[in-house]
Amino acid sequence: MEHLLTIKDLKKEEINELFSLTKKLKEENKEGIAHNLLTGKSLGMIFAKSSTRTRVSFEVGIYQLGGQGVFLSSNDIQLGRGESISDTAKVLSRYLDGIMIRTFAHSDVEKLAEHGSIPIINGLTDSYHPCQGLTDLFTVYEHKGQLSNLKLTYIGDGNNVAHSLLLATTKMGMDISIATPSDYRPDAEVLQVAKEWAAESGSQVEVVTDPLQAAQEADVLYTDVWASMGDEAEKEERKEAFKDYQVNTEVMNVAQDDAIFLHCLPAHRGEEVTADVIDGEQSVVFDQAENRMHVQKAIMVKLMK
C-alpha cells in the first residue's frame, strides 16, 4: 500500500491484514493499551466537504496512535485556487507524513498522490468512499464471523458508497444486490470491474429496480441518504424518485431473520429508513460508526508507519 484512493488499490490479502490489525487495535484500545505506532507523525486533513465522523475519527485516531492531526479546511489553503494541486502536494509533503482528503472531484485526490511524496488517503470523493466501504465489511465480519457466502443488499442511490461496496464485496467474495431507480444506477465502469472481480471470487452482482427483490434472503441491508452533499439542488426531485426505496419493516421481513442493518450516517428517519429499523435490534449503525476510527487507524499504520 502506497496510498488508499479506492479499494482497487488493495489486494484481498491486504484487506484481510487490515482487518486483523483493526481487530487488534480495537480490542487493545478497549483494554487501555496505548499504541505509539505513529509517534511524531503528522496527518494533514483536508476538508472541502465537512463531516462529523470523518474529522473526529481521523483526528482522534491519529492522536491515539501517538501522532497529531492538522485540520485544513478549503478556506485555509489554496488547493486548486491560488495554487496548483501539484505544488500543494509537493509543499505539504515537506511538512506532513500523510494526507487525508475529503473532497468533490476524485481527480484532485489522484493528483495529490501523483505529485506528492507521502501517502494519500481518500476520505471521500464524489466517486468513491473506500474508508467507509472497508469499515462496512469489517462491521459485517465482526457480527457475522465471515464475509464469504453472505449477501449484502444496498437500497438507494448508486453513489460513492455504492461504488465502494461493489468493489469491497466482490473483492472479498460476498454477493451484492443493489436496488436503485434506473436513472441512479452505479457507474458502468465500476459495475464492470465489480462483475469481473465477482467472477474471480465466485460471488454475484445484481442491480435491480425492485427493493423487495434485492432484499430477498439478504444477510446485510444497507442504505444511504437520497441526496448526498452536493446534491442539495436535486433534493425534491430525488425525494420523488426514491420514495419507494425506503428500508422499512416490509423490506427487513424478506431478508434473513438474523440480518443486520447498516447506514453510513447521517440518517434521515422517515425517508431512506424508518425509525423502527435504524433504532431497532437488528441495527448496528453505531458499531459501524465507531469502527470508522479503528479501520482508519489500521490504514494509517499500514501507510505511515
PDB file of C-alpha atoms in Angstrom:
ATOM      1  CA  MET A   1       0.000   0.000   0.000  1.00  0.00           C
ATOM      2  CA  GLU A   2       1.344   3.381  -1.059  1.00  0.00           C
ATOM      3  CA  HIS A   3      -1.996   5.207  -0.993  1.00  0.00           C
ATOM      4  CA  LEU A   4      -5.666   4.445  -0.434  1.00  0.00           C
ATOM      5  CA  LEU A   5      -7.531   6.159  -3.269  1.00  0.00           C
ATOM      6  CA  THR A   6     -10.054   3.400  -3.995  1.00  0.00           C
ATOM      7  CA  ILE A   7     -10.494  -0.227  -2.995  1.00  0.00           C
ATOM      8  CA  LYS A   8      -8.950  -1.037  -6.377  1.00  0.00           C
ATOM      9  CA  ASP A   9      -5.635  -0.223  -4.665  1.00  0.00           C
ATOM     10  CA  LEU A  10      -5.951  -3.235  -2.337  1.00  0.00           C
ATOM     11  CA  LYS A  11      -5.451  -6.959  -2.748  1.00  0.00           C
ATOM     12  CA  LYS A  12      -7.722  -9.341  -0.845  1.00  0.00           C
ATOM     13  CA  GLU A  13      -4.767 -10.336   1.348  1.00  0.00           C
ATOM     14  CA  GLU A  14      -4.127  -6.691   2.239  1.00  0.00           C
ATOM     15  CA  ILE A  15      -7.765  -6.234   3.266  1.00  0.00           C
ATOM     16  CA  ASN A  16      -7.531  -9.321   5.479  1.00  0.00           C
ATOM     17  CA  GLU A  17      -4.347  -7.900   7.034  1.00  0.00           C
ATOM     18  CA  LEU A  18      -6.077  -4.553   7.613  1.00  0.00           C
ATOM     19  CA  PHE A  19      -8.982  -6.287   9.335  1.00  0.00           C
ATOM     20  CA  SER A  20      -6.662  -8.321  11.562  1.00  0.00           C
ATOM     21  CA  LEU A  21      -4.831  -5.148  12.592  1.00  0.00           C
ATOM     22  CA  THR A  22      -8.139  -3.321  13.097  1.00  0.00           C
ATOM     23  CA  LYS A  23      -9.375  -6.072  15.414  1.00  0.00           C
ATOM     24  CA  LYS A  24      -6.143  -5.964  17.431  1.00  0.00           C
ATOM     25  CA  LEU A  25      -6.108  -2.165  17.704  1.00  0.00           C
ATOM     26  CA  LYS A  26      -9.775  -2.039  18.697  1.00  0.00           C
ATOM     27  CA  GLU A  27      -9.502  -4.762  21.346  1.00  0.00           C
ATOM     28  CA  GLU A  28      -6.361  -3.313  22.879  1.00  0.00           C
ATOM     29  CA  ASN A  29      -7.814   0.198  22.824  1.00  0.00           C
ATOM     30  CA  LYS A  30     -10.759  -1.113  24.875  1.00  0.00           C
ATOM     31  CA  GLU A  31      -8.252  -2.595  27.333  1.00  0.00           C
ATOM     32  CA  GLY A  32      -6.469   0.740  27.697  1.00  0.00           C
ATOM     33  CA  ILE A  33      -3.319  -0.393  25.903  1.00  0.00           C
ATOM     34  CA  ALA A  34      -1.545   2.577  24.281  1.00  0.00           C
ATOM     35  CA  HIS A  35      -0.344   2.373  20.697  1.00  0.00           C
ATOM     36  CA  ASN A  36       2.539   4.726  19.972  1.00  0.00           C
ATOM     37  CA  LEU A  37       2.902   3.392  16.457  1.00  0.00           C
ATOM     38  CA  LEU A  38       2.898   6.826  14.813  1.00  0.00           C
ATOM     39  CA  THR A  39       4.737   8.902  17.417  1.00  0.00           C
ATOM     40  CA  GLY A  40       5.965  12.122  15.866  1.00  0.00           C
ATOM     41  CA  LYS A  41       3.897  11.650  12.703  1.00  0.00           C
ATOM     42  CA  SER A  42       1.533  14.319  11.380  1.00  0.00           C
ATOM     43  CA  LEU A  43      -1.564  13.767   9.259  1.00  0.00           C
ATOM     44  CA  GLY A  44      -2.895  16.670   7.210  1.00  0.00           C
ATOM     45  CA  MET A  45      -6.695  16.515   6.996  1.00  0.00           C
ATOM     46  CA  ILE A  46      -8.058  18.467   4.016  1.00  0.00           C
ATOM     47  CA  PHE A  47     -11.807  19.093   4.082  1.00  0.00           C
ATOM     48  CA  ALA A  48     -13.595  20.555   1.087  1.00  0.00           C
ATOM     49  CA  LYS A  49     -16.651  18.635   2.352  1.00  0.00           C
ATOM     50  CA  SER A  50     -17.441  18.836   6.060  1.00  0.00           C
ATOM     51  CA  SER A  51     -18.103  15.694   8.120  1.00  0.00           C
ATOM     52  CA  THR A  52     -18.647  14.780  11.754  1.00  0.00           C
ATOM     53  CA  ARG A  53     -17.443  11.171  11.570  1.00  0.00           C
ATOM     54  CA  THR A  54     -14.525  11.639   9.188  1.00  0.00           C
ATOM     55  CA  ARG A  55     -12.942  14.500  11.087  1.00  0.00           C
ATOM     56  CA  VAL A  56     -13.377  13.105  14.588  1.00  0.00           C
ATOM     57  CA  SER A  57     -12.412   9.533  13.676  1.00  0.00           C
ATOM     58  CA  PHE A  58      -9.204  10.561  11.899  1.00  0.00           C
ATOM     59  CA  GLU A  59      -8.212  13.247  14.409  1.00  0.00           C
ATOM     60  CA  VAL A  60      -8.787  11.059  17.457  1.00  0.00           C
ATOM     61  CA  GLY A  61      -7.368   8.045  15.643  1.00  0.00           C
ATOM     62  CA  ILE A  62      -4.006   9.654  14.812  1.00  0.00           C
ATOM     63  CA  TYR A  63      -3.843  11.012  18.386  1.00  0.00           C
ATOM     64  CA  GLN A  64      -4.401   7.519  19.823  1.00  0.00           C
ATOM     65  CA  LEU A  65      -1.527   6.289  17.652  1.00  0.00           C
ATOM     66  CA  GLY A  66       0.810   8.899  19.115  1.00  0.00           C
ATOM     67  CA  GLY A  67       0.673  11.351  16.203  1.00  0.00           C
ATOM     68  CA  GLN A  68      -1.196  14.561  15.505  1.00  0.00           C
ATOM     69  CA  GLY A  69      -3.831  15.678  13.027  1.00  0.00           C
ATOM     70  CA  VAL A  70      -3.713  19.061  11.294  1.00  0.00           C
ATOM     71  CA  PHE A  71      -7.158  20.231  10.174  1.00  0.00           C
ATOM     72  CA  LEU A  72      -7.164  22.116   6.858  1.00  0.00           C
ATOM     73  CA  SER A  73     -10.473  23.411   5.550  1.00  0.00           C
ATOM     74  CA  SER A  74     -10.874  24.539   1.957  1.00  0.00           C
ATOM     75  CA  ASN A  75     -10.882  28.113   3.301  1.00  0.00           C
ATOM     76  CA  ASP A  76      -7.467  27.634   4.909  1.00  0.00           C
ATOM     77  CA  ILE A  77      -5.464  26.510   1.892  1.00  0.00           C
ATOM     78  CA  GLN A  78      -5.153  27.476  -1.764  1.00  0.00           C
ATOM     79  CA  LEU A  79      -5.726  23.941  -3.091  1.00  0.00           C
ATOM     80  CA  GLY A  80      -6.880  24.301  -6.690  1.00  0.00           C
ATOM     81  CA  ARG A  81      -7.482  28.047  -6.289  1.00  0.00           C
ATOM     82  CA  GLY A  82      -4.425  30.235  -5.837  1.00  0.00           C
ATOM     83  CA  GLU A  83      -2.009  27.308  -6.100  1.00  0.00           C
ATOM     84  CA  SER A  84      -1.943  24.232  -8.294  1.00  0.00           C
ATOM     85  CA  ILE A  85      -2.688  20.850  -6.746  1.00  0.00           C
ATOM     86  CA  SER A  86       0.762  19.628  -7.808  1.00  0.00           C
ATOM     87  CA  ASP A  87       2.522  22.471  -5.965  1.00  0.00           C
ATOM     88  CA  THR A  88       0.324  21.997  -2.894  1.00  0.00           C
ATOM     89  CA  ALA A  89       1.160  18.276  -2.880  1.00  0.00           C
ATOM     90  CA  LYS A  90       4.881  18.965  -3.051  1.00  0.00           C
ATOM     91  CA  VAL A  91       4.786  21.583  -0.308  1.00  0.00           C
ATOM     92  CA  LEU A  92       2.645  19.544   2.090  1.00  0.00           C
ATOM     93  CA  SER A  93       4.900  16.533   1.505  1.00  0.00           C
ATOM     94  CA  ARG A  94       7.723  18.571   3.103  1.00  0.00           C
ATOM     95  CA  TYR A  95       5.636  19.210   6.243  1.00  0.00           C
ATOM     96  CA  LEU A  96       3.483  16.123   6.760  1.00  0.00           C
ATOM     97  CA  ASP A  97       3.744  12.331   6.894  1.00  0.00           C
ATOM     98  CA  GLY A  98       0.374  11.683   5.280  1.00  0.00           C
ATOM     99  CA  ILE A  99      -2.705  13.435   3.902  1.00  0.00           C
ATOM    100  CA  MET A 100      -6.366  12.541   4.248  1.00  0.00           C
ATOM    101  CA  ILE A 101      -8.590  14.477   1.856  1.00  0.00           C
ATOM    102  CA  ARG A 102     -12.389  14.681   1.714  1.00  0.00           C
ATOM    103  CA  THR A 103     -13.447  16.490  -1.426  1.00  0.00           C
ATOM    104  CA  PHE A 104     -15.634  16.511  -4.529  1.00  0.00           C
ATOM    105  CA  ALA A 105     -13.583  15.565  -7.610  1.00  0.00           C
ATOM    106  CA  HIS A 106     -11.750  12.239  -7.445  1.00  0.00           C
ATOM    107  CA  SER A 107      -9.161  13.660  -9.843  1.00  0.00           C
ATOM    108  CA  ASP A 108      -7.974  16.000  -7.063  1.00  0.00           C
ATOM    109  CA  VAL A 109      -7.082  13.004  -4.910  1.00  0.00           C
ATOM    110  CA  GLU A 110      -5.294  11.324  -7.811  1.00  0.00           C
ATOM    111  CA  LYS A 111      -3.252  14.481  -8.489  1.00  0.00           C
ATOM    112  CA  LEU A 112      -2.189  14.715  -4.841  1.00  0.00           C
ATOM    113  CA  ALA A 113      -0.974  11.114  -4.999  1.00  0.00           C
ATOM    114  CA  GLU A 114       0.765  11.697  -8.325  1.00  0.00           C
ATOM    115  CA  HIS A 115       2.705  14.786  -7.286  1.00  0.00           C
ATOM    116  CA  GLY A 116       3.213  14.261  -3.544  1.00  0.00           C
ATOM    117  CA  SER A 117       5.761  12.001  -1.890  1.00  0.00           C
ATOM    118  CA  ILE A 118       3.671  10.925   1.126  1.00  0.00           C
ATOM    119  CA  PRO A 119       0.675   8.570   1.488  1.00  0.00           C
ATOM    120  CA  ILE A 120      -2.718   9.944   0.417  1.00  0.00           C
ATOM    121  CA  ILE A 121      -5.954   8.617   1.954  1.00  0.00           C
ATOM    122  CA  ASN A 122      -9.267   9.244   0.224  1.00  0.00           C
ATOM    123  CA  GLY A 123     -11.667  10.319   2.972  1.00  0.00           C
ATOM    124  CA  LEU A 124     -14.459  10.638   0.358  1.00  0.00           C
ATOM    125  CA  THR A 125     -14.926  11.905  -3.163  1.00  0.00           C
ATOM    126  CA  ASP A 126     -17.994  12.050  -5.369  1.00  0.00           C
ATOM    127  CA  SER A 127     -16.872   8.744  -6.907  1.00  0.00           C
ATOM    128  CA  TYR A 128     -15.539   6.623  -4.034  1.00  0.00           C
ATOM    129  CA  HIS A 129     -15.592   6.234  -0.249  1.00  0.00           C
ATOM    130  CA  PRO A 130     -13.034   3.465   0.442  1.00  0.00           C
ATOM    131  CA  CYS A 131     -12.669   4.035   4.196  1.00  0.00           C
ATOM    132  CA  GLN A 132     -16.419   3.609   4.562  1.00  0.00           C
ATOM    133  CA  GLY A 133     -16.539   0.504   2.378  1.00  0.00           C
ATOM    134  CA  LEU A 134     -13.762  -1.169   4.374  1.00  0.00           C
ATOM    135  CA  THR A 135     -15.464  -0.196   7.626  1.00  0.00           C
ATOM    136  CA  ASP A 136     -18.740  -1.670   6.414  1.00  0.00           C
ATOM    137  CA  LEU A 137     -17.174  -5.029   5.652  1.00  0.00           C
ATOM    138  CA  PHE A 138     -15.223  -5.085   8.921  1.00  0.00           C
ATOM    139  CA  THR A 139     -18.507  -4.472  10.762  1.00  0.00           C
ATOM    140  CA  VAL A 140     -20.157  -7.327   8.864  1.00  0.00           C
ATOM    141  CA  TYR A 141     -17.219  -9.593   9.710  1.00  0.00           C
ATOM    142  CA  GLU A 142     -17.424  -8.564  13.354  1.00  0.00           C
ATOM    143  CA  HIS A 143     -21.108  -9.505  13.575  1.00  0.00           C
ATOM    144  CA  LYS A 144     -21.222 -12.475  11.205  1.00  0.00           C
ATOM    145  CA  GLY A 145     -17.777 -14.018  11.665  1.00  0.00           C
ATOM    146  CA  GLN A 146     -17.271 -14.319   7.903  1.00  0.00           C
ATOM    147  CA  LEU A 147     -17.694 -12.464   4.618  1.00  0.00           C
ATOM    148  CA  SER A 148     -17.902 -15.211   2.006  1.00  0.00           C
ATOM    149  CA  ASN A 149     -21.300 -16.875   1.457  1.00  0.00           C
ATOM    150  CA  LEU A 150     -23.090 -13.741   2.642  1.00  0.00           C
ATOM    151  CA  LYS A 151     -25.359 -11.398   0.700  1.00  0.00           C
ATOM    152  CA  LEU A 152     -25.340  -7.617   1.148  1.00  0.00           C
ATOM    153  CA  THR A 153     -28.269  -5.617  -0.225  1.00  0.00           C
ATOM    154  CA  TYR A 154     -27.883  -1.903  -0.807  1.00  0.00           C
ATOM    155  CA  ILE A 155     -31.054   0.123  -1.420  1.00  0.00           C
ATOM    156  CA  GLY A 156     -30.766   3.700  -2.654  1.00  0.00           C
ATOM    157  CA  ASP A 157     -28.605   5.951  -4.798  1.00  0.00           C
ATOM    158  CA  GLY A 158     -25.833   4.367  -6.876  1.00  0.00           C
ATOM    159  CA  ASN A 159     -23.355   6.789  -5.333  1.00  0.00           C
ATOM    160  CA  ASN A 160     -19.804   6.728  -3.934  1.00  0.00           C
ATOM    161  CA  VAL A 161     -20.843   4.436  -1.084  1.00  0.00           C
ATOM    162  CA  ALA A 162     -22.479   2.013  -3.515  1.00  0.00           C
ATOM    163  CA  HIS A 163     -19.336   2.077  -5.668  1.00  0.00           C
ATOM    164  CA  SER A 164     -17.063   1.199  -2.754  1.00  0.00           C
ATOM    165  CA  LEU A 165     -19.453  -1.532  -1.581  1.00  0.00           C
ATOM    166  CA  LEU A 166     -19.478  -3.048  -5.070  1.00  0.00           C
ATOM    167  CA  LEU A 167     -15.696  -3.202  -5.090  1.00  0.00           C
ATOM    168  CA  ALA A 168     -15.260  -4.343  -1.488  1.00  0.00           C
ATOM    169  CA  THR A 169     -17.866  -7.117  -1.506  1.00  0.00           C
ATOM    170  CA  THR A 170     -16.790  -8.669  -4.794  1.00  0.00           C
ATOM    171  CA  LYS A 171     -13.115  -8.472  -3.811  1.00  0.00           C
ATOM    172  CA  MET A 172     -13.908 -10.430  -0.646  1.00  0.00           C
ATOM    173  CA  GLY A 173     -16.331 -12.944  -2.162  1.00  0.00           C
ATOM    174  CA  MET A 174     -19.643 -11.530  -0.926  1.00  0.00           C
ATOM    175  CA  ASP A 175     -22.785 -11.361  -3.055  1.00  0.00           C
ATOM    176  CA  ILE A 176     -24.186  -7.867  -3.559  1.00  0.00           C
ATOM    177  CA  SER A 177     -27.602  -6.790  -4.768  1.00  0.00           C
ATOM    178  CA  ILE A 178     -28.332  -3.119  -5.437  1.00  0.00           C
ATOM    179  CA  ALA A 179     -31.836  -1.713  -5.791  1.00  0.00           C
ATOM    180  CA  THR A 180     -31.979   1.748  -7.330  1.00  0.00           C
ATOM    181  CA  PRO A 181     -34.088   3.670  -9.864  1.00  0.00           C
ATOM    182  CA  SER A 182     -32.877   3.266 -13.447  1.00  0.00           C
ATOM    183  CA  ASP A 183     -31.640   6.871 -13.594  1.00  0.00           C
ATOM    184  CA  TYR A 184     -29.479   6.427 -10.475  1.00  0.00           C
ATOM    185  CA  ARG A 185     -27.604   3.215 -11.270  1.00  0.00           C
ATOM    186  CA  PRO A 186     -23.945   2.885 -10.243  1.00  0.00           C
ATOM    187  CA  ASP A 187     -21.259   3.972 -12.693  1.00  0.00           C
ATOM    188  CA  ALA A 188     -20.987   1.481 -15.569  1.00  0.00           C
ATOM    189  CA  GLU A 189     -17.194   1.211 -15.300  1.00  0.00           C
ATOM    190  CA  VAL A 190     -17.300   0.457 -11.565  1.00  0.00           C
ATOM    191  CA  LEU A 191     -20.046  -2.086 -12.175  1.00  0.00           C
ATOM    192  CA  GLN A 192     -17.969  -3.811 -14.845  1.00  0.00           C
ATOM    193  CA  VAL A 193     -14.950  -4.070 -12.529  1.00  0.00           C
ATOM    194  CA  ALA A 194     -17.178  -5.480  -9.783  1.00  0.00           C
ATOM    195  CA  LYS A 195     -18.574  -8.128 -12.131  1.00  0.00           C
ATOM    196  CA  GLU A 196     -15.060  -9.141 -13.190  1.00  0.00           C
ATOM    197  CA  TRP A 197     -13.974  -9.438  -9.557  1.00  0.00           C
ATOM    198  CA  ALA A 198     -17.140 -11.388  -8.722  1.00  0.00           C
ATOM    199  CA  ALA A 199     -16.293 -13.882 -11.464  1.00  0.00           C
ATOM    200  CA  GLU A 200     -12.870 -14.364  -9.855  1.00  0.00           C
ATOM    201  CA  SER A 201     -14.128 -14.635  -6.263  1.00  0.00           C
ATOM    202  CA  GLY A 202     -17.232 -16.692  -7.005  1.00  0.00           C
ATOM    203  CA  SER A 203     -19.687 -14.049  -5.820  1.00  0.00           C
ATOM    204  CA  GLN A 204     -22.629 -12.469  -7.612  1.00  0.00           C
ATOM    205  CA  VAL A 205     -23.589  -8.915  -8.569  1.00  0.00           C
ATOM    206  CA  GLU A 206     -27.171  -7.851  -9.190  1.00  0.00           C
ATOM    207  CA  VAL A 207     -28.614  -4.410  -9.960  1.00  0.00           C
ATOM    208  CA  VAL A 208     -32.417  -4.200  -9.977  1.00  0.00           C
ATOM    209  CA  THR A 209     -35.171  -1.632  -9.550  1.00  0.00           C
ATOM    210  CA  ASP A 210     -37.251  -3.592  -7.004  1.00  0.00           C
ATOM    211  CA  PRO A 211     -36.110  -3.235  -3.353  1.00  0.00           C
ATOM    212  CA  LEU A 212     -38.019  -6.329  -2.231  1.00  0.00           C
ATOM    213  CA  GLN A 213     -36.389  -8.419  -4.934  1.00  0.00           C
ATOM    214  CA  ALA A 214     -32.949  -7.174  -3.899  1.00  0.00           C
ATOM    215  CA  ALA A 215     -33.602  -7.794  -0.201  1.00  0.00           C
ATOM    216  CA  GLN A 216     -34.600 -11.456  -0.594  1.00  0.00           C
ATOM    217  CA  GLU A 217     -32.542 -13.623   1.789  1.00  0.00           C
ATOM    218  CA  ALA A 218     -30.084 -10.770   2.465  1.00  0.00           C
ATOM    219  CA  ASP A 219     -27.716 -11.104   5.420  1.00  0.00           C
ATOM    220  CA  VAL A 220     -26.995  -7.365   5.444  1.00  0.00           C
ATOM    221  CA  LEU A 221     -29.290  -4.488   4.488  1.00  0.00           C
ATOM    222  CA  TYR A 222     -27.735  -1.094   3.792  1.00  0.00           C
ATOM    223  CA  THR A 223     -28.968   2.326   2.741  1.00  0.00           C
ATOM    224  CA  ASP A 224     -27.745   5.912   2.463  1.00  0.00           C
ATOM    225  CA  VAL A 225     -29.370   9.336   2.215  1.00  0.00           C
ATOM    226  CA  TRP A 226     -31.216  10.067  -1.020  1.00  0.00           C
ATOM    227  CA  ALA A 227     -29.457  13.404  -1.593  1.00  0.00           C
ATOM    228  CA  SER A 228     -25.754  13.436  -0.690  1.00  0.00           C
ATOM    229  CA  MET A 229     -23.674  16.551  -0.061  1.00  0.00           C
ATOM    230  CA  GLY A 230     -23.537  18.412  -3.368  1.00  0.00           C
ATOM    231  CA  ASP A 231     -26.937  17.100  -4.492  1.00  0.00           C
ATOM    232  CA  GLU A 232     -28.993  19.564  -2.438  1.00  0.00           C
ATOM    233  CA  ALA A 233     -30.426  21.244  -5.549  1.00  0.00           C
ATOM    234  CA  GLU A 234     -31.947  17.887  -6.538  1.00  0.00           C
ATOM    235  CA  LYS A 235     -33.457  17.196  -3.108  1.00  0.00           C
ATOM    236  CA  GLU A 236     -37.132  17.318  -4.098  1.00  0.00           C
ATOM    237  CA  GLU A 237     -36.523  15.524  -7.382  1.00  0.00           C
ATOM    238  CA  ARG A 238     -34.657  12.764  -5.589  1.00  0.00           C
ATOM    239  CA  LYS A 239     -37.290  12.533  -2.863  1.00  0.00           C
ATOM    240  CA  GLU A 240     -39.834  11.687  -5.542  1.00  0.00           C
ATOM    241  CA  ALA A 241     -37.507   9.259  -7.364  1.00  0.00           C
ATOM    242  CA  PHE A 242     -36.596   7.328  -4.192  1.00  0.00           C
ATOM    243  CA  LYS A 243     -39.940   7.360  -2.366  1.00  0.00           C
ATOM    244  CA  ASP A 244     -40.315   3.586  -2.905  1.00  0.00           C
ATOM    245  CA  TYR A 245     -36.724   2.841  -1.826  1.00  0.00           C
ATOM    246  CA  GLN A 246     -37.122   3.032   1.925  1.00  0.00           C
ATOM    247  CA  VAL A 247     -35.745   0.341   4.215  1.00  0.00           C
ATOM    248  CA  ASN A 248     -38.693  -0.492   6.454  1.00  0.00           C
ATOM    249  CA  THR A 249     -40.236  -3.487   8.209  1.00  0.00           C
ATOM    250  CA  GLU A 250     -41.570  -4.907   4.940  1.00  0.00           C
ATOM    251  CA  VAL A 251     -38.074  -4.894   3.428  1.00  0.00           C
ATOM    252  CA  MET A 252     -36.458  -6.317   6.567  1.00  0.00           C
ATOM    253  CA  ASN A 253     -39.008  -9.134   6.669  1.00  0.00           C
ATOM    254  CA  VAL A 254     -37.887 -10.594   3.324  1.00  0.00           C
ATOM    255  CA  ALA A 255     -34.246 -10.677   4.438  1.00  0.00           C
ATOM    256  CA  GLN A 256     -32.727 -13.352   6.653  1.00  0.00           C
ATOM    257  CA  ASP A 257     -34.132 -13.456  10.189  1.00  0.00           C
ATOM    258  CA  ASP A 258     -30.726 -12.526  11.598  1.00  0.00           C
ATOM    259  CA  ALA A 259     -29.962  -9.822   9.012  1.00  0.00           C
ATOM    260  CA  ILE A 260     -28.196  -6.705  10.253  1.00  0.00           C
ATOM    261  CA  PHE A 261     -28.879  -3.135   9.149  1.00  0.00           C
ATOM    262  CA  LEU A 262     -26.125  -0.683   8.157  1.00  0.00           C
ATOM    263  CA  HIS A 263     -26.177   3.041   7.350  1.00  0.00           C
ATOM    264  CA  CYS A 264     -23.109   5.241   6.891  1.00  0.00           C
ATOM    265  CA  LEU A 265     -24.879   8.198   8.614  1.00  0.00           C
ATOM    266  CA  PRO A 266     -26.131  10.857   8.914  1.00  0.00           C
ATOM    267  CA  ALA A 267     -29.593   9.311   8.553  1.00  0.00           C
ATOM    268  CA  HIS A 268     -32.946  10.877   7.767  1.00  0.00           C
ATOM    269  CA  ARG A 269     -35.526   8.849   9.649  1.00  0.00           C
ATOM    270  CA  GLY A 270     -38.778   8.664   7.718  1.00  0.00           C
ATOM    271  CA  GLU A 271     -37.010   8.982   4.352  1.00  0.00           C
ATOM    272  CA  GLU A 272     -34.457   6.303   3.379  1.00  0.00           C
ATOM    273  CA  VAL A 273     -35.086   4.323   6.596  1.00  0.00           C
ATOM    274  CA  THR A 274     -37.824   4.145   9.197  1.00  0.00           C
ATOM    275  CA  ALA A 275     -37.064   4.866  12.842  1.00  0.00           C
ATOM    276  CA  ASP A 276     -38.091   1.379  13.967  1.00  0.00           C
ATOM    277  CA  VAL A 277     -35.445  -0.173  11.684  1.00  0.00           C
ATOM    278  CA  ILE A 278     -32.461   2.107  12.380  1.00  0.00           C
ATOM    279  CA  ASP A 279     -33.228   2.183  16.115  1.00  0.00           C
ATOM    280  CA  GLY A 280     -34.207  -1.490  16.263  1.00  0.00           C
ATOM    281  CA  GLU A 281     -32.396  -4.596  17.475  1.00  0.00           C
ATOM    282  CA  GLN A 282     -31.039  -5.520  14.026  1.00  0.00           C
ATOM    283  CA  SER A 283     -29.365  -2.149  13.540  1.00  0.00           C
ATOM    284  CA  VAL A 284     -25.593  -1.980  14.110  1.00  0.00           C
ATOM    285  CA  VAL A 285     -25.091   1.534  12.737  1.00  0.00           C
ATOM    286  CA  PHE A 286     -23.299   2.835  15.828  1.00  0.00           C
ATOM    287  CA  ASP A 287     -20.904  -0.116  15.893  1.00  0.00           C
ATOM    288  CA  GLN A 288     -20.324   0.745  12.238  1.00  0.00           C
ATOM    289  CA  ALA A 289     -19.715   4.420  13.061  1.00  0.00           C
ATOM    290  CA  GLU A 290     -17.230   3.528  15.816  1.00  0.00           C
ATOM    291  CA  ASN A 291     -15.402   1.149  13.505  1.00  0.00           C
ATOM    292  CA  ARG A 292     -14.573   4.007  11.134  1.00  0.00           C
ATOM    293  CA  MET A 293     -11.940   5.114  13.659  1.00  0.00           C
ATOM    294  CA  HIS A 294     -10.462   1.651  14.207  1.00  0.00           C
ATOM    295  CA  VAL A 295     -10.291   0.782  10.498  1.00  0.00           C
ATOM    296  CA  GLN A 296      -8.752   4.157   9.659  1.00  0.00           C
ATOM    297  CA  LYS A 297      -6.167   3.702  12.419  1.00  0.00           C
ATOM    298  CA  ALA A 298      -5.144   0.444  10.755  1.00  0.00           C
ATOM    299  CA  ILE A 299      -4.959   2.211   7.375  1.00  0.00           C
ATOM    300  CA  MET A 300      -2.769   4.984   8.802  1.00  0.00           C
ATOM    301  CA  VAL A 301      -0.434   2.449  10.439  1.00  0.00           C
ATOM    302  CA  LYS A 302      -0.071   0.499   7.192  1.00  0.00           C
ATOM    303  CA  LEU A 303       0.628   3.637   5.174  1.00  0.00           C
ATOM    304  CA  MET A 304       2.526   5.891   7.564  1.00  0.00           C
ATOM    305  CA  LYS A 305       4.467   3.640   9.959  1.00  0.00           C
TER     306      LYS A 305
END
